[in-house]
JSON list of C-alpha atoms in Angstrom, two decimals:
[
{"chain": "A", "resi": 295, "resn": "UNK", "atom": "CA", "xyz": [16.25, -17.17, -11.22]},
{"chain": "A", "resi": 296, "resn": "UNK", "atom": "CA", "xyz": [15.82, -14.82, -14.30]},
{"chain": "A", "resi": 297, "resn": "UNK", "atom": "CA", "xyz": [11.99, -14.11, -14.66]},
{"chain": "A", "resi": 298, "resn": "UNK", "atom": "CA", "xyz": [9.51, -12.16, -16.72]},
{"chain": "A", "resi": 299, "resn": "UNK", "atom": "CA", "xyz": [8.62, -8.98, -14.59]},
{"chain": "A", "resi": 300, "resn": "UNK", "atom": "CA", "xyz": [4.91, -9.70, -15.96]},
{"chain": "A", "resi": 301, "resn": "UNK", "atom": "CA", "xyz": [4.86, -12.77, -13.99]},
{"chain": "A", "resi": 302, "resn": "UNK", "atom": "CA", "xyz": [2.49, -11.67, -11.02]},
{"chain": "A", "resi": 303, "resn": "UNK", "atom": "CA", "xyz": [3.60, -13.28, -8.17]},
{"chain": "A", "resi": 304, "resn": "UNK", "atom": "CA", "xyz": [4.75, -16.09, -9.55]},
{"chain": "A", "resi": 305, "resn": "UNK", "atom": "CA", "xyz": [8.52, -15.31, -8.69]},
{"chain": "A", "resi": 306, "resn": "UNK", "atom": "CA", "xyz": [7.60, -16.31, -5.15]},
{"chain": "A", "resi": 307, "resn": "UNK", "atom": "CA", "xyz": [8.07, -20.24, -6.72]},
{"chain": "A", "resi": 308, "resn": "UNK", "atom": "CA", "xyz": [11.14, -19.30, -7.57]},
{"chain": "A", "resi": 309, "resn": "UNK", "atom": "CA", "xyz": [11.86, -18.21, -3.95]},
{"chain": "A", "resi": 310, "resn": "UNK", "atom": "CA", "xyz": [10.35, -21.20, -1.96]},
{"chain": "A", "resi": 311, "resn": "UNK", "atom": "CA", "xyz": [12.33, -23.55, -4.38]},
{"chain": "A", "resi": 312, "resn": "UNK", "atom": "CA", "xyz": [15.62, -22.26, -3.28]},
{"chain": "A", "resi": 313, "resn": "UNK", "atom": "CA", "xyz": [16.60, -19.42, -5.67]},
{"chain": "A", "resi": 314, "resn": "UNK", "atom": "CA", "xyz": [19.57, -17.05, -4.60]},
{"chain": "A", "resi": 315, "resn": "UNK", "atom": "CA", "xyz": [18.02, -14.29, -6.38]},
{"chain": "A", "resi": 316, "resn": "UNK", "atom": "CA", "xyz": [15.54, -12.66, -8.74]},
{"chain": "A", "resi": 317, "resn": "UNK", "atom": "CA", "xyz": [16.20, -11.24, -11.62]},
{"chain": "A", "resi": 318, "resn": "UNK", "atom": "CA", "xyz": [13.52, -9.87, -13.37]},
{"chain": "A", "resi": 319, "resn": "UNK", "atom": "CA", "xyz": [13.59, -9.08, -16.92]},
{"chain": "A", "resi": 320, "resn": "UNK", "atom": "CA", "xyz": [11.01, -6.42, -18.21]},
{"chain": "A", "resi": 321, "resn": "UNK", "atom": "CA", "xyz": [9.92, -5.12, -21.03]},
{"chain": "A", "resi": 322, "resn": "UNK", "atom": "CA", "xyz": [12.59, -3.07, -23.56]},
{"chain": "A", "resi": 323, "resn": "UNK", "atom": "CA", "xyz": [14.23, 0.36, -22.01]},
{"chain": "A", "resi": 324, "resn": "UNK", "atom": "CA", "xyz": [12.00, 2.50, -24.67]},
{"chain": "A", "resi": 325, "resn": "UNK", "atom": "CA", "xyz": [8.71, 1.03, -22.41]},
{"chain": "A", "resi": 326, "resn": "UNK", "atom": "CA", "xyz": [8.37, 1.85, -19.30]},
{"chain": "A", "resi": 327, "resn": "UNK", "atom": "CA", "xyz": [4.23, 2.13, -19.73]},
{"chain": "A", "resi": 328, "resn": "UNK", "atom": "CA", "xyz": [4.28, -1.88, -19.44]},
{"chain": "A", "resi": 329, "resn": "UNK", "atom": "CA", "xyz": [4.32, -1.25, -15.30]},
{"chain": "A", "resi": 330, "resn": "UNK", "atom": "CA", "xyz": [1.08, -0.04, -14.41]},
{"chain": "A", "resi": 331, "resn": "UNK", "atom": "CA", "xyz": [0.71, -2.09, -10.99]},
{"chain": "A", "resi": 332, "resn": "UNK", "atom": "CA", "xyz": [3.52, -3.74, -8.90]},
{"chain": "A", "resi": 333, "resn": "UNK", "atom": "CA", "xyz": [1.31, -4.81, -6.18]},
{"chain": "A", "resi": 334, "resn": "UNK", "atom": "CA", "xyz": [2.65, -8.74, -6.89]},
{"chain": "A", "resi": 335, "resn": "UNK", "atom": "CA", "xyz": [6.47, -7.46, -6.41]},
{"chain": "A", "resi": 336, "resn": "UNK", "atom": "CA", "xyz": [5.84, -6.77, -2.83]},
{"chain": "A", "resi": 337, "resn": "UNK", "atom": "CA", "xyz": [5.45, -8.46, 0.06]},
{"chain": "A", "resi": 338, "resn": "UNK", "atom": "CA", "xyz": [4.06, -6.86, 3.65]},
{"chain": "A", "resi": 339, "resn": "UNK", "atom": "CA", "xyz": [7.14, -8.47, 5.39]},
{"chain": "A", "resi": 340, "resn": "UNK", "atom": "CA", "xyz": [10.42, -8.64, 5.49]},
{"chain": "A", "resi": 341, "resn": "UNK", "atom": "CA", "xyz": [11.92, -11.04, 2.70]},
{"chain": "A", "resi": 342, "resn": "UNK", "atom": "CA", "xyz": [15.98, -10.88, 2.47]},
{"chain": "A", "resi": 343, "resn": "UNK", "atom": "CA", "xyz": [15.98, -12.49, -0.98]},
{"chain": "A", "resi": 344, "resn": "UNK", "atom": "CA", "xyz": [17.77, -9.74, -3.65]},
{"chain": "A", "resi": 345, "resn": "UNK", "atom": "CA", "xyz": [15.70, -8.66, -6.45]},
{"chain": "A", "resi": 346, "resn": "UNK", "atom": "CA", "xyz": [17.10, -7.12, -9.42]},
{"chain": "A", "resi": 347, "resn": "UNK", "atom": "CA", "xyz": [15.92, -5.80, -12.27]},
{"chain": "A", "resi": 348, "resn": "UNK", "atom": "CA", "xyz": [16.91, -5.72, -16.19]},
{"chain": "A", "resi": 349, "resn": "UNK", "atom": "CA", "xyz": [15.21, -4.23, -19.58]},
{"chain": "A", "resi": 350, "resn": "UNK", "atom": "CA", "xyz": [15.02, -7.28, -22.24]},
{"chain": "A", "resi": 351, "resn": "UNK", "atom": "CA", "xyz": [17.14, -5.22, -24.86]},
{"chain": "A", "resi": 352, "resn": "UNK", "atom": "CA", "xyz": [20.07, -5.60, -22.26]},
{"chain": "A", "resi": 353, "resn": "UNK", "atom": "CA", "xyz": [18.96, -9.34, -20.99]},
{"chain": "A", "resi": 354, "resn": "UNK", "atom": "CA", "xyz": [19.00, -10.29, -24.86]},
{"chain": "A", "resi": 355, "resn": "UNK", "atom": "CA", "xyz": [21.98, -8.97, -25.52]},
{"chain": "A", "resi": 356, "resn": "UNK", "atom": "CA", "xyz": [23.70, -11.19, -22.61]},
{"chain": "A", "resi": 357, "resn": "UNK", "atom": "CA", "xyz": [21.98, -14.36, -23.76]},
{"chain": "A", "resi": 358, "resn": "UNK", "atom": "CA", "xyz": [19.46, -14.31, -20.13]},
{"chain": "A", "resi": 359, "resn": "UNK", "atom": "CA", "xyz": [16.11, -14.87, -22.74]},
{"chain": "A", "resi": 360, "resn": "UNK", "atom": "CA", "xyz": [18.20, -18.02, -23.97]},
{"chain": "A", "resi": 361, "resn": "UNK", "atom": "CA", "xyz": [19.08, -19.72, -20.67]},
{"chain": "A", "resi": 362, "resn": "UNK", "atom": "CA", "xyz": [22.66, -18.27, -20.05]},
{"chain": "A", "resi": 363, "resn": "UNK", "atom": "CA", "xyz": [24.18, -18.19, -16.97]},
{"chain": "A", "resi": 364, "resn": "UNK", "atom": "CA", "xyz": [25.23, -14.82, -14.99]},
{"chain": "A", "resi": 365, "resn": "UNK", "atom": "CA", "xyz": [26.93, -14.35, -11.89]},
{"chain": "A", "resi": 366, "resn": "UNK", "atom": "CA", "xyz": [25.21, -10.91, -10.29]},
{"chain": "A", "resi": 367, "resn": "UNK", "atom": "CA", "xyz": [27.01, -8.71, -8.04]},
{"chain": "A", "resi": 368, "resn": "UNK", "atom": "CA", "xyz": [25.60, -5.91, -5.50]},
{"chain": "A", "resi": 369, "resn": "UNK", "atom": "CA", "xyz": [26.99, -3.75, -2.67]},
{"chain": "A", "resi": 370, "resn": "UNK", "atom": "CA", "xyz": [24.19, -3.85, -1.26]},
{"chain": "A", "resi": 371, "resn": "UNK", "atom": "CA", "xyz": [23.34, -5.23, 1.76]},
{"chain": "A", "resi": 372, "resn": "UNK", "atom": "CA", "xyz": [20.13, -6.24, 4.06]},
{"chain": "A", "resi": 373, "resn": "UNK", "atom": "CA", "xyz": [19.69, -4.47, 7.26]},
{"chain": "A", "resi": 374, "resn": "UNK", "atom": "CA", "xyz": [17.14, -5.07, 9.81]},
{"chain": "A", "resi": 375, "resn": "UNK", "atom": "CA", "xyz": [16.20, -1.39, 10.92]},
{"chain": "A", "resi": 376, "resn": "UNK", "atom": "CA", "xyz": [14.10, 0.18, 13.01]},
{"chain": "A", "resi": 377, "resn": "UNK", "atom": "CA", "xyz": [11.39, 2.49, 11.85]},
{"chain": "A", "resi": 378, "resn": "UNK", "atom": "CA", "xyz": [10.53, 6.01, 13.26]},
{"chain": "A", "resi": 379, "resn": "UNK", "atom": "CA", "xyz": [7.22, 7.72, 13.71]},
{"chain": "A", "resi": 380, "resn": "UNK", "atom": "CA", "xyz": [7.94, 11.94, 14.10]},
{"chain": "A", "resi": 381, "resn": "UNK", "atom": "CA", "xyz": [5.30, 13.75, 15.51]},
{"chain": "A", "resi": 382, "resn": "UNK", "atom": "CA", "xyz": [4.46, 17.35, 16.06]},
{"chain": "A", "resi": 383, "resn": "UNK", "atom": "CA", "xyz": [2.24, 19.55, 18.66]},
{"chain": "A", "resi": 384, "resn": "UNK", "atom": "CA", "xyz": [0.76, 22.42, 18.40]},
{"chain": "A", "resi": 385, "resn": "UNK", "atom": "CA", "xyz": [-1.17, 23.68, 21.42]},
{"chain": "A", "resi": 386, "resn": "UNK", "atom": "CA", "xyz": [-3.89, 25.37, 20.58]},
{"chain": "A", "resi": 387, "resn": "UNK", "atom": "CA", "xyz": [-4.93, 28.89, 20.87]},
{"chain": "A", "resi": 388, "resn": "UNK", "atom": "CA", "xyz": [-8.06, 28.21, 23.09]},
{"chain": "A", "resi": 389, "resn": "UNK", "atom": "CA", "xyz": [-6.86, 27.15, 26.80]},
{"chain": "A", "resi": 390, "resn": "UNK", "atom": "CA", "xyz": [-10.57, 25.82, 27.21]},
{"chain": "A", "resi": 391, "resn": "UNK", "atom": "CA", "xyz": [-9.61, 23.44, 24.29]},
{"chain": "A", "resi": 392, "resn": "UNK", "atom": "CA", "xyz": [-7.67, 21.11, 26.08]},
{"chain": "A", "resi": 393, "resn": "UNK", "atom": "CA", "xyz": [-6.79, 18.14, 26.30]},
{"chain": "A", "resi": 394, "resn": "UNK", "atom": "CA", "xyz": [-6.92, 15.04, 24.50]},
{"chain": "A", "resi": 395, "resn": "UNK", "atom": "CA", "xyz": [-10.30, 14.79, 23.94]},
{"chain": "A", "resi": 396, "resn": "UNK", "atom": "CA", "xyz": [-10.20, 18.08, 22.06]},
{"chain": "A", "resi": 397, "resn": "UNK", "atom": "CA", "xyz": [-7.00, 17.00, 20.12]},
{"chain": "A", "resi": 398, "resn": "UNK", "atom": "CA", "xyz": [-7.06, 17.09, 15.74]},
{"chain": "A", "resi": 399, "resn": "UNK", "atom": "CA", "xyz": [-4.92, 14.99, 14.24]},
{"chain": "A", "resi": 400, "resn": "UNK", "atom": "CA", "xyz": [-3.23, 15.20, 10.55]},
{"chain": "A", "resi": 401, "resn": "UNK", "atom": "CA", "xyz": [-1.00, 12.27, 9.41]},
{"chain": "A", "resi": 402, "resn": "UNK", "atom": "CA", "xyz": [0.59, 10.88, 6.33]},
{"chain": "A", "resi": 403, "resn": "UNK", "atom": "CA", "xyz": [2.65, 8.21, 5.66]},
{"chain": "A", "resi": 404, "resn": "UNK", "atom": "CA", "xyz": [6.56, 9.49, 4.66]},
{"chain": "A", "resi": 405, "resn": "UNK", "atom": "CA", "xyz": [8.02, 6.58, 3.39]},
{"chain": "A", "resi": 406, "resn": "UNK", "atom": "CA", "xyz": [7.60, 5.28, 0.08]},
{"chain": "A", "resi": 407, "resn": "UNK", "atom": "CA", "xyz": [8.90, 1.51, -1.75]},
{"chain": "A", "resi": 408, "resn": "UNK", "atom": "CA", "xyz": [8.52, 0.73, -5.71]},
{"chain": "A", "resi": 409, "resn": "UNK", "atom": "CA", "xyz": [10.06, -2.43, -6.96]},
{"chain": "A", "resi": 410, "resn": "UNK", "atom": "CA", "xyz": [11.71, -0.56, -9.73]},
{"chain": "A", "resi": 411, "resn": "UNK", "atom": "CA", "xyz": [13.49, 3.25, -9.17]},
{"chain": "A", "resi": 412, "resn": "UNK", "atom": "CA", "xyz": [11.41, 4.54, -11.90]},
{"chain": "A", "resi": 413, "resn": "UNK", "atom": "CA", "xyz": [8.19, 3.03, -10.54]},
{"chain": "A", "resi": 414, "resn": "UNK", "atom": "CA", "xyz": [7.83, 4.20, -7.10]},
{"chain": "A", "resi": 415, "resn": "UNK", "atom": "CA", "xyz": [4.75, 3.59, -5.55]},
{"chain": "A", "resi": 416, "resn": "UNK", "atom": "CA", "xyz": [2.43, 7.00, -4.45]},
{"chain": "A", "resi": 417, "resn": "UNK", "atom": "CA", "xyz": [4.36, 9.54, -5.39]},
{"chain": "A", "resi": 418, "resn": "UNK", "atom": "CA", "xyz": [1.08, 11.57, -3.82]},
{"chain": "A", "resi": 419, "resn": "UNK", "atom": "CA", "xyz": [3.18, 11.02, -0.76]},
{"chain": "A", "resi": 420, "resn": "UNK", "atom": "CA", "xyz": [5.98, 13.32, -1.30]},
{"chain": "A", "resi": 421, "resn": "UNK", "atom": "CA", "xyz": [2.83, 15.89, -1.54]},
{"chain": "A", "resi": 422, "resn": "UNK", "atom": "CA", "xyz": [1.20, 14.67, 1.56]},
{"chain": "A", "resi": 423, "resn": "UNK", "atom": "CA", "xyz": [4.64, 15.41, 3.86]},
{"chain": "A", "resi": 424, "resn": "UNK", "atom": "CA", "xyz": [5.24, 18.76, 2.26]},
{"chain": "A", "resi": 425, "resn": "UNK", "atom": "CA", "xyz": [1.74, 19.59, 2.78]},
{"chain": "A", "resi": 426, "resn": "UNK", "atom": "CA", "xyz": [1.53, 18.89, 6.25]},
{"chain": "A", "resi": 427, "resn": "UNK", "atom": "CA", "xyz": [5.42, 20.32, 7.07]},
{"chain": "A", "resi": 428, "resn": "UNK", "atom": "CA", "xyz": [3.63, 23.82, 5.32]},
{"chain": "A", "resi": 429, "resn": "UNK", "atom": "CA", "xyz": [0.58, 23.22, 7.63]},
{"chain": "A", "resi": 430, "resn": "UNK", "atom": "CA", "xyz": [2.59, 23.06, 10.86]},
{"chain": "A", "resi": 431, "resn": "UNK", "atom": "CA", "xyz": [4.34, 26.38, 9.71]},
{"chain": "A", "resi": 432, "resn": "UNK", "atom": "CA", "xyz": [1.57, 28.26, 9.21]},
{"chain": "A", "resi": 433, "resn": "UNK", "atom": "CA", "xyz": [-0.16, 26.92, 12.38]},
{"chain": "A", "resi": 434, "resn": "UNK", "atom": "CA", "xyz": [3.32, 27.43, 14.45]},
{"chain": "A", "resi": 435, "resn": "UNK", "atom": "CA", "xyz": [2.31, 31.19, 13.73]},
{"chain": "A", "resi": 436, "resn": "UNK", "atom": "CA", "xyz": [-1.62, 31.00, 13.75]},
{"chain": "A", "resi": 437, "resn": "UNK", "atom": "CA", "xyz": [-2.54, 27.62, 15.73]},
{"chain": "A", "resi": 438, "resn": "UNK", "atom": "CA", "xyz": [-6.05, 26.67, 15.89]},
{"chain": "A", "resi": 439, "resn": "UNK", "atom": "CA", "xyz": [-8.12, 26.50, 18.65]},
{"chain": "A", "resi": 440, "resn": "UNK", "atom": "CA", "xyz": [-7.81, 23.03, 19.17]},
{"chain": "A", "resi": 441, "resn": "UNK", "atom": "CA", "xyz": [-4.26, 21.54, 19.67]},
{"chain": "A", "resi": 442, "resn": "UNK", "atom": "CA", "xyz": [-2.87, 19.45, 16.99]},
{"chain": "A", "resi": 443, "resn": "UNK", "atom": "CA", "xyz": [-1.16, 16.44, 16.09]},
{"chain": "A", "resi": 444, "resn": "UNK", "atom": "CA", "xyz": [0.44, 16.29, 13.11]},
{"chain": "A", "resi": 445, "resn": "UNK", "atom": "CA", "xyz": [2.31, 12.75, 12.68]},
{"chain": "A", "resi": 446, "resn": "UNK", "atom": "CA", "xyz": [4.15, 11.14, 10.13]},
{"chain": "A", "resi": 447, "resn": "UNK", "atom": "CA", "xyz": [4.34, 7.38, 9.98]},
{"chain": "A", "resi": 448, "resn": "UNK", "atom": "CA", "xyz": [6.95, 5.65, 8.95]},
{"chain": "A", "resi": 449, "resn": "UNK", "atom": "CA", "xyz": [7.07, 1.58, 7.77]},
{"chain": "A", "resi": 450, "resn": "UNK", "atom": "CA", "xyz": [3.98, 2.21, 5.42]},
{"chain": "A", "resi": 451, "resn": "UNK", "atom": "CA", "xyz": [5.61, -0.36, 3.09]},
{"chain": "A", "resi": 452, "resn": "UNK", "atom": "CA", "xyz": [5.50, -3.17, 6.40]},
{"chain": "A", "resi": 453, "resn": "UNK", "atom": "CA", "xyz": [1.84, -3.25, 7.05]},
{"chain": "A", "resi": 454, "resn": "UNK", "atom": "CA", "xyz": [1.75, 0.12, 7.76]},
{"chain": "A", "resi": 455, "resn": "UNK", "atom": "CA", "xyz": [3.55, -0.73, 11.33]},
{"chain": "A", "resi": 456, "resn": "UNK", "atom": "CA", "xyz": [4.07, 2.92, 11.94]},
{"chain": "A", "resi": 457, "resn": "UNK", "atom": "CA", "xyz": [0.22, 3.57, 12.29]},
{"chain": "A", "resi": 458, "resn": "UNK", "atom": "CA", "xyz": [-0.28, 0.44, 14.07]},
{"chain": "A", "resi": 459, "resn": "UNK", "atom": "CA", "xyz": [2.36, 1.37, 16.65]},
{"chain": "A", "resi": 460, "resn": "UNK", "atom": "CA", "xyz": [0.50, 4.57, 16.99]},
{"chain": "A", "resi": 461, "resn": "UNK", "atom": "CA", "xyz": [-2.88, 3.16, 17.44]}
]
């Protein structure tokens, strides 16, 4: 099915009725600022249906705005994987300290999804990981009195399964 990427979640007819695959056709290659959410593009479960993505300069210029037919090939393929949480102690400084009750935790999610490669949701997230990897340096040398926990969830793009596998 070749659809307007503007279509809100609309392509999901398209995906009940039987399609093969999406292709969505956005706006030309010199406007990117036409993507300012994506939050109908993605789904909080696993949907093996391939998506694809095309500027309209390039979709006109194959005849997809009039109706013409394609035939769309991809190496890629689905995989069902399974997602890893990494965590890291510190004990803390303070032997009085602990135990869990005494534990601080830090966490971020380090995965990251985007319908389109140059729309990647949270980019903040990159920032979040390399924060907290600088963190558990600097407290590897200096640890608090309290231990710590920093963790780093993975799957935030499936419900965030990594935190609920965690709580």
């Amino acid at each position: 099915a070749v659809i307007d990427y503007t279509c809100g979640d609309r392509w999901m007819e398209a995906a009940r009725d039987g399609a093969a695959a999406i292709l969505f056709v956005g706006a030309p290659d010199s406007d990117q600022t036409a993507y300012t959410t994506h939050d109908a593009h993605h789904l909080n479960a696993s949907f093996d249906l391939p998506r694809f993505y095309v500027d309209r300069d390039v979709a006109a210029a194959h005849g997809l705005l009039e109706g013409a037919s394609i035939r769309l090939f991809s190496r890629m393929g689905f995989q069902r994987l399974q997602g890893r949480n990494l965590f890291v102690m510190i004990p803390g400084a303070d032997p009085g300290m602990d135990g869990s009750s005494n534990l601080v935790a830090l966490a971020c999610a380090y995965d990251t999804f985007g319908p389109l490669p140059f729309a990647t949701r949270n980019p903040d997230r990159a920032a979040n990981v390399a924060a907290l990897i600088e963190a558990a340096a600097a407290f590897r040398h200096d640890p608090p009195p309290r231990a710590l926990l920093i963790a780093f969830f993975d799957n935030e793009a499936q419900a965030q399964a990594g935190q609920f596998q965690f709580h």
